[in-house]
Coordinates of C-alpha atoms in Angstrom, one line a residue:
Chain D
M1 CA -0.2 0.1 0.0
A2 CA 2.9 2.3 0.8
N3 CA 4.0 1.6 -2.6
Y4 CA 0.7 2.6 -4.1
I5 CA 0.6 5.8 -2.1
L6 CA 4.2 6.6 -3.3
K7 CA 3.3 6.0 -6.8
R8 CA 0.2 8.3 -6.8
F9 CA 2.3 10.9 -5.0
A10 CA 4.8 10.8 -7.9
G11 CA 1.9 10.9 -10.3
M12 CA 0.5 14.0 -8.6
A13 CA 3.9 15.7 -8.7
L14 CA 4.3 15.0 -12.4
V15 CA 0.9 16.3 -13.4
I16 CA 1.6 19.5 -11.1
F17 CA 5.0 19.9 -13.2
I18 CA 2.9 19.5 -16.4
V19 CA 0.5 22.3 -15.0
L20 CA 3.4 24.5 -14.5
T21 CA 4.7 24.0 -17.9
L22 CA 1.4 24.8 -19.5
V23 CA 1.0 28.0 -17.5
F24 CA 4.5 29.0 -18.7
V25 CA 3.5 28.3 -22.3
L26 CA 0.1 29.9 -21.9
V27 CA 1.5 33.1 -21.0
R28 CA 4.0 33.2 -23.8
L29 CA 1.1 32.5 -26.3
A30 CA 0.4 36.3 -26.3
P31 CA 0.9 37.8 -29.7
G32 CA 3.7 40.4 -29.5
D33 CA 5.7 41.5 -26.6
P34 CA 3.9 40.6 -23.1
A35 CA 5.6 43.4 -21.5
A36 CA 4.4 46.0 -24.0
M37 CA 0.9 44.4 -23.7
M38 CA 1.0 44.7 -19.9
L39 CA 2.1 48.5 -19.9
G40 CA -0.4 49.6 -22.5
P41 CA -0.1 52.1 -25.2
E42 CA 1.4 54.9 -23.2
A43 CA 4.5 53.1 -22.1
T44 CA 8.0 54.2 -23.2
A45 CA 10.6 51.9 -24.8
A46 CA 12.7 52.3 -21.6
D47 CA 9.6 51.3 -19.4
I48 CA 9.1 48.1 -21.6
A49 CA 12.7 47.2 -21.5
A50 CA 12.9 47.5 -17.8
L51 CA 9.8 45.4 -17.4
R52 CA 11.2 42.8 -19.9
S53 CA 14.4 42.5 -17.7
Q54 CA 12.3 42.3 -14.3
L55 CA 10.2 39.5 -16.0
G56 CA 13.3 37.8 -17.3
L57 CA 11.8 38.1 -20.9
D58 CA 15.2 39.2 -22.2
Q59 CA 16.8 35.9 -21.4
P60 CA 16.7 32.6 -23.7
I61 CA 13.4 30.8 -23.3
I62 CA 15.0 27.7 -21.7
V63 CA 16.7 30.0 -18.9
Q64 CA 13.3 31.6 -18.4
Y65 CA 11.6 28.2 -18.1
L66 CA 14.2 26.7 -15.5
G67 CA 14.0 30.0 -13.5
F68 CA 10.3 30.0 -13.4
I69 CA 10.1 26.5 -12.3
A70 CA 12.7 27.1 -9.8
S71 CA 11.1 30.2 -8.3
V72 CA 7.5 28.6 -8.3
L73 CA 9.0 25.5 -6.3
Q74 CA 10.3 28.2 -3.7
G75 CA 6.8 29.6 -3.5
D76 CA 7.7 32.6 -5.5
L77 CA 5.0 33.4 -8.1
G78 CA 6.4 36.6 -9.2
T79 CA 5.3 40.2 -8.7
S80 CA 1.9 41.7 -9.7
I81 CA 2.2 44.4 -12.2
F82 CA -0.8 46.2 -11.0
F83 CA -0.4 45.9 -7.1
N84 CA 3.4 45.9 -7.3
Q85 CA 3.4 43.4 -4.5
P86 CA 4.4 39.6 -4.7
V87 CA 1.6 37.5 -6.4
T88 CA 1.9 35.1 -3.3
D89 CA 0.8 38.0 -0.9
V90 CA -2.0 39.2 -3.4
L91 CA -3.4 35.7 -3.6
I92 CA -3.4 35.2 0.2
A93 CA -5.0 38.5 0.8
R94 CA -7.8 37.5 -1.4
A95 CA -8.0 33.8 -0.5
E96 CA -10.4 34.0 2.5
P97 CA -13.8 34.5 0.7
T98 CA -13.1 32.1 -2.1
V99 CA -11.8 29.4 0.3
F100 CA -14.8 29.6 2.5
L101 CA -17.2 30.1 -0.3
T102 CA -15.9 26.9 -1.9
L103 CA -16.1 24.9 1.5
F104 CA -19.6 26.0 2.4
S105 CA -20.9 25.5 -1.2
I106 CA -19.5 21.9 -1.2
L107 CA -21.3 21.3 2.3
I108 CA -24.5 22.6 1.0
A109 CA -24.3 20.7 -2.2
V110 CA -23.5 17.5 -0.4
A111 CA -26.3 18.2 2.2
I112 CA -28.7 18.5 -0.5
A113 CA -27.5 15.7 -2.8
L114 CA -27.1 12.9 -0.5
P115 CA -30.6 12.7 1.0
V116 CA -32.2 13.5 -2.4
G117 CA -30.0 11.1 -4.4
I118 CA -30.7 8.2 -1.9
A119 CA -34.5 8.8 -1.6
S120 CA -34.5 9.1 -5.5
A121 CA -32.6 5.7 -5.9
Y122 CA -34.8 4.1 -3.2
T123 CA -38.0 5.3 -4.9
R124 CA -36.9 4.5 -8.2
G125 CA -39.5 5.2 -10.9
S126 CA -41.7 7.1 -8.6
L127 CA -43.0 10.6 -9.1
F128 CA -40.4 12.0 -6.6
D129 CA -37.6 10.2 -8.4
Q130 CA -38.8 11.5 -11.8
G131 CA -39.2 15.0 -10.4
T132 CA -35.6 14.8 -8.8
L133 CA -34.1 13.8 -12.0
S134 CA -36.0 16.6 -14.2
T135 CA -35.0 19.1 -11.5
A136 CA -31.4 18.1 -11.4
I137 CA -31.0 18.5 -15.2
L138 CA -32.8 21.9 -15.0
V139 CA -30.6 23.1 -12.2
A140 CA -27.3 22.0 -14.1
S141 CA -28.7 24.2 -16.9
V142 CA -29.2 27.4 -15.1
P143 CA -26.3 29.9 -15.2
S144 CA -25.0 30.3 -11.6
F145 CA -24.8 34.1 -12.0
W146 CA -28.3 34.3 -13.0
L147 CA -29.7 32.3 -10.3
G148 CA -27.4 34.6 -8.1
L149 CA -29.0 37.6 -9.2
I150 CA -32.4 36.4 -8.9
I151 CA -31.8 35.0 -5.3
Q152 CA -30.0 38.2 -4.4
Q153 CA -33.1 40.2 -5.5
Q154 CA -35.8 37.9 -3.9
L155 CA -34.1 37.0 -0.7
G156 CA -31.9 39.9 0.1
S157 CA -33.6 42.9 -1.1
N158 CA -37.0 41.8 -0.4
L159 CA -36.8 40.1 2.7
G160 CA -33.7 41.8 4.1
L161 CA -32.7 38.4 5.8
L162 CA -29.1 38.3 4.6
P163 CA -26.4 40.6 3.3
V164 CA -26.6 40.6 -0.5
S165 CA -23.2 42.3 -1.6
G166 CA -19.8 42.8 -0.5
Y167 CA -17.8 41.4 2.4
G168 CA -18.8 43.7 5.3
P169 CA -17.0 46.8 6.5
P170 CA -13.3 46.8 6.9
E171 CA -13.8 46.3 10.9
A172 CA -16.0 43.4 10.3
G173 CA -15.0 40.3 12.5
F174 CA -14.8 36.7 11.0
F175 CA -18.2 35.6 11.7
E176 CA -19.7 38.8 10.3
R177 CA -17.7 38.3 7.0
M178 CA -19.0 34.7 6.8
T179 CA -22.8 35.9 6.8
Y180 CA -21.8 37.7 3.6
L181 CA -21.0 34.1 2.2
I182 CA -24.2 32.4 2.9
M183 CA -26.1 33.5 0.0
P184 CA -23.5 33.0 -2.6
A185 CA -22.9 29.5 -1.1
I186 CA -26.6 28.8 -1.1
V187 CA -26.4 29.6 -5.1
L188 CA -23.3 27.5 -5.7
G189 CA -24.4 24.7 -3.6
I190 CA -27.7 24.5 -5.4
V191 CA -26.3 24.6 -8.8
N192 CA -23.4 22.1 -8.0
S193 CA -25.8 19.5 -6.1
A194 CA -27.2 18.5 -9.5
L195 CA -24.4 16.4 -10.7
I196 CA -23.8 14.8 -7.1
I197 CA -27.6 14.0 -6.8
R198 CA -27.3 12.1 -10.2
F199 CA -24.2 10.2 -9.3
T200 CA -25.5 9.3 -5.9
R201 CA -28.8 7.9 -7.3
A202 CA -26.9 5.9 -10.0
S203 CA -24.3 4.5 -7.5
M204 CA -27.1 3.7 -5.0
L205 CA -29.2 2.0 -7.8
D206 CA -26.2 -0.2 -8.5
V207 CA -25.7 -1.4 -4.9
L208 CA -29.3 -1.7 -3.9
S209 CA -29.7 -4.4 -6.7
E210 CA -26.9 -6.4 -5.1
D211 CA -27.0 -9.9 -3.3
F212 CA -25.8 -8.6 0.2
V213 CA -28.6 -5.9 0.2
R214 CA -31.1 -8.7 -0.4
T215 CA -29.5 -10.8 2.3
A216 CA -29.6 -8.0 4.8
R217 CA -33.2 -7.5 4.1
S218 CA -34.1 -11.3 4.3
K219 CA -32.1 -11.3 7.9
G220 CA -34.9 -8.9 9.0
M221 CA -32.8 -5.9 9.2
S222 CA -34.7 -2.6 9.2
E223 CA -35.0 -0.8 6.0
S224 CA -33.2 2.4 7.2
R225 CA -30.2 0.3 8.3
V226 CA -30.2 -1.6 5.1
V227 CA -30.1 1.5 2.8
L228 CA -28.0 3.9 5.0
K229 CA -25.4 1.3 6.4
H230 CA -25.1 -1.4 3.9
A231 CA -26.1 0.1 0.6
F232 CA -24.9 3.7 1.1
K233 CA -21.2 2.7 2.5
N234 CA -20.8 0.7 -0.6
A235 CA -22.1 3.3 -3.0
L236 CA -19.6 5.8 -1.5
I237 CA -16.6 5.6 -3.9
P238 CA -18.4 7.2 -7.1
I239 CA -20.0 9.9 -4.9
V240 CA -16.8 10.9 -3.4
T241 CA -15.0 11.0 -6.7
V242 CA -17.7 13.2 -8.1
V243 CA -17.5 15.4 -5.1
G244 CA -13.9 15.9 -5.9
L245 CA -14.8 16.7 -9.6
T246 CA -17.1 19.2 -8.3
F247 CA -14.4 21.0 -6.8
A248 CA -13.1 22.3 -10.2
L249 CA -16.7 23.3 -11.2
L250 CA -17.1 25.2 -7.9
I251 CA -14.0 27.4 -8.5
S252 CA -15.3 28.2 -12.0
G253 CA -18.7 29.0 -10.4
A254 CA -17.0 31.0 -7.6
V255 CA -15.2 33.3 -10.3
V256 CA -18.5 34.4 -11.7
T257 CA -20.5 34.4 -8.3
E258 CA -18.0 36.4 -6.6
R259 CA -18.6 39.0 -9.2
V260 CA -22.3 38.9 -8.7
F261 CA -22.1 39.3 -4.8
N262 CA -19.2 41.7 -5.1
L263 CA -16.9 39.5 -2.9
P264 CA -13.2 40.3 -2.9
G265 CA -11.9 36.7 -3.6
I266 CA -9.5 35.1 -6.0
G267 CA -12.3 35.1 -8.8
S268 CA -12.6 38.9 -8.7
L269 CA -8.9 39.1 -8.5
V270 CA -8.4 37.0 -11.7
V271 CA -11.2 38.9 -13.7
G272 CA -9.5 42.2 -12.7
A273 CA -6.2 41.0 -13.8
V274 CA -7.4 39.8 -17.0
L275 CA -8.8 43.4 -17.8
R276 CA -5.7 44.9 -16.7
R277 CA -3.4 42.3 -18.4
D278 CA -1.6 41.6 -15.1
Y279 CA 0.0 38.4 -16.4
P280 CA 1.8 37.5 -13.3
T281 CA -1.2 37.6 -11.1
I282 CA -3.3 35.3 -13.7
Q283 CA -0.3 32.9 -13.8
G284 CA -0.2 32.7 -10.1
A285 CA -3.8 32.1 -9.5
L286 CA -3.9 29.4 -12.5
I287 CA -1.0 27.6 -10.7
V288 CA -2.4 27.6 -7.2
V289 CA -5.9 26.7 -8.3
A290 CA -4.9 23.8 -10.6
A291 CA -2.3 22.5 -8.1
L292 CA -5.0 22.6 -5.4
Y293 CA -7.3 20.6 -7.7
V294 CA -4.8 18.0 -8.2
F295 CA -4.1 17.8 -4.5
V296 CA -7.7 17.5 -3.7
N297 CA -8.1 14.6 -6.1
F298 CA -4.9 12.8 -4.8
L299 CA -6.5 13.0 -1.2
I300 CA -9.7 11.6 -2.7
D301 CA -7.5 8.6 -4.1
M302 CA -6.2 8.1 -0.6
L303 CA -9.6 8.3 0.8
Y304 CA -10.7 5.2 -1.2
L305 CA -8.2 3.2 0.9
A306 CA -10.0 4.4 4.0
I307 CA -13.5 3.9 3.0
D308 CA -13.3 0.7 1.0
P309 CA -11.2 -2.1 2.5
R310 CA -11.3 -4.0 -0.9
V311 CA -9.5 -1.4 -2.6
K312 CA -5.9 -2.6 -2.4
Y313 CA -3.2 -1.7 -4.7
Chain F
M1 CA -21.1 -1.5 -46.6
A2 CA -20.6 0.6 -43.5
G3 CA -21.9 3.6 -45.2
A4 CA -25.2 1.6 -46.3
S5 CA -25.9 0.4 -42.8
A6 CA -25.4 4.1 -41.4
A7 CA -28.0 5.2 -43.9
V8 CA -30.4 2.7 -42.8
A9 CA -29.6 3.3 -39.1
A10 CA -30.1 7.2 -39.2
P11 CA -33.9 7.4 -39.6
S12 CA -34.3 4.7 -36.8
L13 CA -32.0 6.7 -34.5
F14 CA -34.3 9.7 -35.1
K15 CA -37.3 7.7 -34.3
V16 CA -35.9 6.2 -31.1
L17 CA -34.9 9.8 -30.0
I18 CA -38.3 11.4 -30.7
Q19 CA -40.0 8.7 -29.1
R20 CA -39.0 9.8 -25.8
R21 CA -41.1 12.7 -25.0
S22 CA -38.5 14.6 -23.1
V23 CA -35.9 14.2 -25.9
A24 CA -38.4 15.4 -28.5
L25 CA -39.2 18.5 -26.2
G26 CA -35.5 19.1 -26.1
L27 CA -34.9 18.8 -29.9
A28 CA -38.0 21.1 -30.5
I29 CA -36.7 23.8 -28.1
L30 CA -33.3 23.6 -29.8
A31 CA -35.0 23.8 -33.2
V32 CA -36.9 26.9 -32.2
V33 CA -33.7 28.6 -30.8
L34 CA -31.8 27.6 -34.1
F35 CA -34.6 28.8 -36.2
A36 CA -34.8 32.3 -34.4
A37 CA -30.9 32.7 -34.7
V38 CA -30.7 31.8 -38.3
F39 CA -33.7 33.8 -39.4
A40 CA -33.2 36.8 -36.9
D41 CA -33.2 39.2 -39.8
V42 CA -36.6 38.3 -40.9
I43 CA -38.2 37.6 -37.4
A44 CA -36.8 40.5 -35.6
P45 CA -39.6 43.1 -35.3
H46 CA -37.3 45.9 -34.7
D47 CA -33.6 47.0 -35.4
P48 CA -31.3 45.5 -32.7
G49 CA -29.1 48.6 -32.6
V50 CA -31.6 51.5 -32.9
M51 CA -31.8 53.5 -29.6
S52 CA -34.7 55.6 -28.7
V53 CA -34.9 57.7 -25.4
R54 CA -38.7 57.8 -25.7
N55 CA -38.9 54.1 -25.4
R56 CA -36.5 53.4 -22.8
L57 CA -37.3 50.7 -20.1
K58 CA -40.8 50.0 -21.5
P59 CA -42.4 46.9 -19.9
P60 CA -43.3 43.8 -22.1
S61 CA -46.3 44.7 -24.3
A62 CA -47.8 43.9 -27.7
E63 CA -45.2 46.3 -29.3
W64 CA -42.2 45.5 -27.3
W65 CA -42.8 41.6 -26.6
F66 CA -40.0 41.2 -24.2
G67 CA -39.7 45.1 -23.1
T68 CA -37.0 47.6 -24.0
D69 CA -33.6 48.1 -22.5
E70 CA -32.1 51.4 -21.0
F71 CA -31.4 52.6 -24.5
G72 CA -34.8 51.9 -25.7
R73 CA -33.7 48.9 -27.7
D74 CA -36.2 46.0 -28.2
V75 CA -35.1 43.1 -25.9
F76 CA -36.7 40.5 -28.1
T77 CA -34.8 41.4 -31.2
R78 CA -31.6 41.6 -29.3
L79 CA -32.3 38.3 -27.7
I80 CA -32.6 36.4 -31.1
Y81 CA -29.4 38.3 -32.5
A82 CA -27.5 37.4 -29.2
G83 CA -28.7 33.8 -29.8
R84 CA -26.5 33.7 -33.0
V85 CA -23.4 34.4 -31.0
S86 CA -24.3 31.8 -28.4
L87 CA -24.9 29.1 -31.1
I88 CA -21.8 29.9 -33.0
V89 CA -19.8 29.6 -30.0
G90 CA -21.5 26.4 -28.9
I91 CA -21.3 24.6 -32.3
D92 CA -17.9 25.7 -33.2
T93 CA -16.4 24.8 -29.9
A94 CA -18.1 21.5 -29.9
V95 CA -16.6 20.5 -33.3
L96 CA -13.0 22.1 -32.5
A97 CA -13.0 20.4 -29.1
S98 CA -13.8 17.1 -30.6
V99 CA -11.2 17.3 -33.2
I100 CA -8.5 18.2 -30.8
G101 CA -9.6 15.5 -28.4
I102 CA -10.0 12.9 -31.0
I103 CA -6.3 13.6 -31.9
L104 CA -5.3 13.5 -28.4
G105 CA -7.4 10.5 -27.5
L106 CA -6.3 8.4 -30.4
T107 CA -2.6 9.2 -30.0
G108 CA -2.6 8.2 -26.5
G109 CA -4.9 5.1 -26.8
F110 CA -3.3 3.5 -29.8
F111 CA 0.5 4.4 -29.4
R112 CA 1.4 2.7 -26.2
K113 CA 4.5 4.8 -25.7
L114 CA 2.7 7.9 -25.9
D115 CA -0.2 6.9 -23.6
A116 CA 1.5 8.0 -20.3
P117 CA 2.6 11.4 -21.5
V118 CA -0.8 12.2 -23.5
S119 CA -2.7 11.2 -20.3
R120 CA -0.8 13.3 -18.0
L121 CA -1.0 16.2 -20.2
V122 CA -5.0 15.6 -20.3
D123 CA -4.9 15.3 -16.4
A124 CA -3.1 18.5 -16.1
M125 CA -5.4 20.3 -18.6
M126 CA -8.5 19.2 -16.7
A127 CA -6.9 20.5 -13.4
F128 CA -7.9 24.1 -14.5
P129 CA -11.5 25.1 -13.9
D130 CA -13.1 25.9 -17.2
I131 CA -13.9 29.5 -16.7
L132 CA -10.5 30.3 -15.2
L133 CA -8.7 28.8 -17.9
A134 CA -10.8 30.3 -20.5
I135 CA -10.6 33.8 -19.3
S136 CA -6.8 33.4 -18.9
L137 CA -6.6 32.3 -22.5
V138 CA -8.7 35.1 -23.9
A139 CA -6.6 37.4 -21.8
V140 CA -3.5 36.2 -23.4
L141 CA -4.9 35.5 -26.9
G142 CA -6.9 38.8 -27.1
G143 CA -10.8 39.0 -26.9
S144 CA -12.6 38.0 -30.2
L145 CA -15.0 35.6 -31.2
A146 CA -12.3 33.4 -32.8
N147 CA -10.0 33.3 -29.9
L148 CA -13.0 32.6 -27.5
I149 CA -13.9 29.5 -29.5
L150 CA -10.3 28.3 -29.4
A151 CA -10.0 29.0 -25.7
L152 CA -13.1 27.0 -25.0
S153 CA -12.1 24.3 -27.2
I154 CA -8.8 24.0 -25.4
V155 CA -10.7 23.9 -22.1
Y156 CA -13.1 21.1 -23.3
A157 CA -10.9 19.0 -25.6
P158 CA -9.7 16.8 -22.6
R159 CA -13.1 15.5 -21.9
V160 CA -13.4 14.1 -25.6
A161 CA -9.8 13.0 -25.3
R162 CA -10.7 10.7 -22.3
V163 CA -13.5 9.2 -23.9
V164 CA -11.6 8.6 -27.1
R165 CA -8.7 7.0 -25.3
A166 CA -10.7 4.7 -23.3
A167 CA -12.7 3.5 -26.3
T168 CA -9.4 3.2 -28.4
L169 CA -7.8 0.9 -25.6
V170 CA -10.7 -1.5 -26.1
I171 CA -11.0 -1.4 -29.8
R172 CA -7.4 -1.8 -30.2
E173 CA -7.4 -5.3 -29.0
L174 CA -10.5 -6.3 -31.0
P175 CA -9.7 -9.4 -33.5
Y176 CA -10.8 -7.2 -36.6
V177 CA -8.2 -4.8 -35.9
E178 CA -5.7 -7.4 -35.5
A179 CA -6.9 -9.1 -38.7
A180 CA -6.4 -5.6 -40.5
R181 CA -3.0 -5.2 -39.0
A182 CA -2.0 -8.7 -40.3
L183 CA -3.3 -7.9 -43.7
G184 CA -0.8 -5.1 -43.6
T185 CA -3.2 -2.1 -43.5
S186 CA -1.5 1.1 -42.9
T187 CA -1.7 2.7 -39.2
W188 CA -3.5 5.6 -40.6
R189 CA -6.0 3.5 -42.2
I190 CA -6.5 1.4 -39.0
L191 CA -7.0 4.6 -37.0
V192 CA -9.4 6.4 -39.2
H193 CA -11.4 3.4 -40.7
H194 CA -11.5 0.8 -38.0
I195 CA -11.1 2.7 -34.7
L196 CA -12.4 6.1 -35.1
R197 CA -15.6 5.0 -37.1
N198 CA -16.5 2.8 -34.1
M199 CA -16.6 5.6 -31.6
V200 CA -18.6 8.2 -33.4
S201 CA -21.5 7.7 -30.9
P202 CA -19.6 8.5 -27.6
V203 CA -18.0 11.4 -29.4
I204 CA -21.2 12.8 -30.6
V205 CA -22.6 12.4 -27.0
Q206 CA -19.7 14.2 -25.6
A207 CA -19.9 17.0 -28.3
T208 CA -23.6 17.6 -27.4
F209 CA -22.6 18.3 -23.8
I210 CA -19.7 20.4 -24.8
F211 CA -22.1 22.4 -26.9
A212 CA -24.2 23.0 -23.8
Y213 CA -21.2 23.6 -21.4
S214 CA -19.5 26.2 -23.8
M215 CA -22.9 28.1 -24.2
L216 CA -23.1 28.4 -20.6
A217 CA -19.3 29.3 -20.1
E218 CA -19.7 31.9 -23.0
A219 CA -22.6 33.3 -21.0
G220 CA -20.6 33.5 -17.9
L221 CA -17.6 35.3 -19.8
S222 CA -19.8 37.7 -21.6
F223 CA -21.3 38.5 -18.2
L224 CA -17.8 39.1 -16.6
G225 CA -17.1 41.3 -19.6
V226 CA -14.3 39.1 -21.0
G227 CA -16.0 37.5 -23.9
V228 CA -16.5 38.7 -27.2
D229 CA -16.5 42.6 -28.4
P230 CA -19.0 44.3 -25.8
S231 CA -20.9 45.9 -28.7
T232 CA -22.0 42.4 -30.0
P233 CA -25.4 41.4 -27.9
T234 CA -24.8 38.2 -26.1
W235 CA -27.3 36.7 -23.6
G236 CA -24.4 37.1 -20.8
S237 CA -23.7 40.9 -21.6
M238 CA -27.5 41.5 -21.8
I239 CA -27.9 40.1 -18.2
N240 CA -24.7 42.1 -17.1
G241 CA -26.3 45.3 -18.6
G242 CA -29.5 44.6 -17.0
R243 CA -28.1 44.2 -13.6
Q244 CA -28.4 47.7 -12.5
Y245 CA -32.2 47.8 -13.4
I246 CA -32.9 44.6 -11.3
G247 CA -36.2 45.3 -9.2
T248 CA -37.3 48.1 -11.7
A249 CA -37.0 46.3 -15.1
D250 CA -36.7 42.7 -14.3
W251 CA -37.5 41.7 -17.9
L252 CA -34.0 42.9 -18.8
I253 CA -32.4 39.9 -17.0
L254 CA -35.3 37.4 -17.2
F255 CA -35.6 36.6 -20.8
P256 CA -31.7 36.3 -21.6
G257 CA -31.4 34.0 -18.4
L258 CA -34.4 32.0 -19.7
A259 CA -32.9 31.8 -23.2
I260 CA -29.7 30.4 -21.9
T261 CA -31.4 28.0 -19.5
L262 CA -33.8 26.6 -22.0
S263 CA -31.0 26.3 -24.8
V264 CA -28.6 24.5 -22.3
L265 CA -31.4 22.3 -21.0
S266 CA -32.5 21.3 -24.3
L267 CA -29.1 20.2 -25.2
Q268 CA -28.5 18.4 -22.0
I269 CA -31.8 16.4 -22.6
A270 CA -30.7 15.7 -26.0
G271 CA -27.2 14.5 -24.9
D272 CA -28.8 12.2 -22.4
G273 CA -31.2 10.8 -25.0
L274 CA -28.6 10.3 -27.6
R275 CA -26.4 8.5 -24.9
D276 CA -29.3 6.3 -24.1
A277 CA -30.1 5.6 -27.7
L278 CA -26.7 5.1 -29.1
D279 CA -25.0 3.1 -26.3
P280 CA -27.6 1.7 -23.9
R281 CA -24.7 0.4 -21.9
L282 CA -23.5 3.9 -21.0
S283 CA -26.8 5.4 -19.8
K284 CA -26.6 3.6 -16.2
D285 CA -29.6 5.4 -15.0
L286 CA -27.6 8.6 -14.9

């Protein structure tokens, strides 16, 4: 097993290395001189030359590449052109809303999806089941930013229950700031529950028709125990996998949702950086988010070992 | 021979599809959206660009079916013109992503030595969240319709690559491929005639979903203001423009949002139906 973990870890490291290479290539896809693009039309030739040397663009491509990999591995993601600060600091300053928004959204999505998916599989073919499937497809088709605007309008402005925009005044404490995340998290949670519902239902259907479930029933075990203990435990692997995949969807959703709710997170940062052509910031955000995704999916692989003793490598 | 059997199969596939009520409904909605976009010039009751202060923010009525925006432009007219952009992005992305994905997937699945590098490349590409990668690519390449399509195709190609690779791994070992090889058939011919032909259905199913996802992504990007040229109406930019009138002129965001939802929904239903009809083994009650 230690061998397997080691192998998966090496695989993860390789994928992260390719991620870094892709990001390096991506920024250099820009037509023309990236330094000139970043500084805009008013820049003088001297400014451009200075930025070129600051970014290392005046060196041979292979030196640039090795230097890039070396500094990223040391946690140095370069300097933001706009903020004139290390990209790492800029990202950390904006991380809180995004991290907690993602966490809350996953929790809400799972809290909706598991009971609904299990109930749907258990009552297969019923009106409830058909309704669930139709609703899941519908929800997966709604643009999250549109749903966000509507919920913002209906719940926030009409009822005045929750803060609808921003991240609180500067002196707001941690818990006050978190209240600003509730509504966006509900929106993202609902939108992202659809896929998990469908996987939970399919996985439960597979398991419910297996022999050991019939055996458990014939032993006279209560239905709730059969479904929740025997069946659900065995249906977990595909469900955990799709929760991991949802992570990437959630980050994408967060980029747009942060914009709707005016949250100062990584998503808003990247959109701003795109409009300002702040390449180091875009590059840094891409690296952090992709590496995080690869790492989460590595953890999920490890989780398989814990939830299913049959998984041996 | 294969051509003849495909010709026979085509009408029956369509029949299978429209027999499912939900799929028939999905295809019907899609047909309406397509029709409206293609014939926008004929259908549109007003000019999409003409502004009129006198007619600003008029609620839906017999004259202005979906109301007017803050510049007095007809929302219905702009909606069907905007549909063109969404459909062009969706269709082109589905095609281009499939082409890139097929090349990657066939390479990885057929040539054993290339499998590991191609698979890791695909894993790495899938690690980037779609909208984030798309806006970064658009930022680097520059904001135009063609670059948006290219960016979204790069984002979604790995999904096709995975499906094609998995199918290639299976088909590669089948006796008829071995026979073709024994007969001295060229690698290229085996790839195109013996392998690619047999995975048309899973690729079409994926392409349908990519059509749907890229329409959603395009709407998101336009909403963020990093999609196509802001002067071109798109459903996403119409919602962004209507934001400030929410509560006073809700029709400005209501109709574009419904247009996106209905189009994406019809594609997802069609994709599900296609998957069930083309390959019942894949459906698995999802």
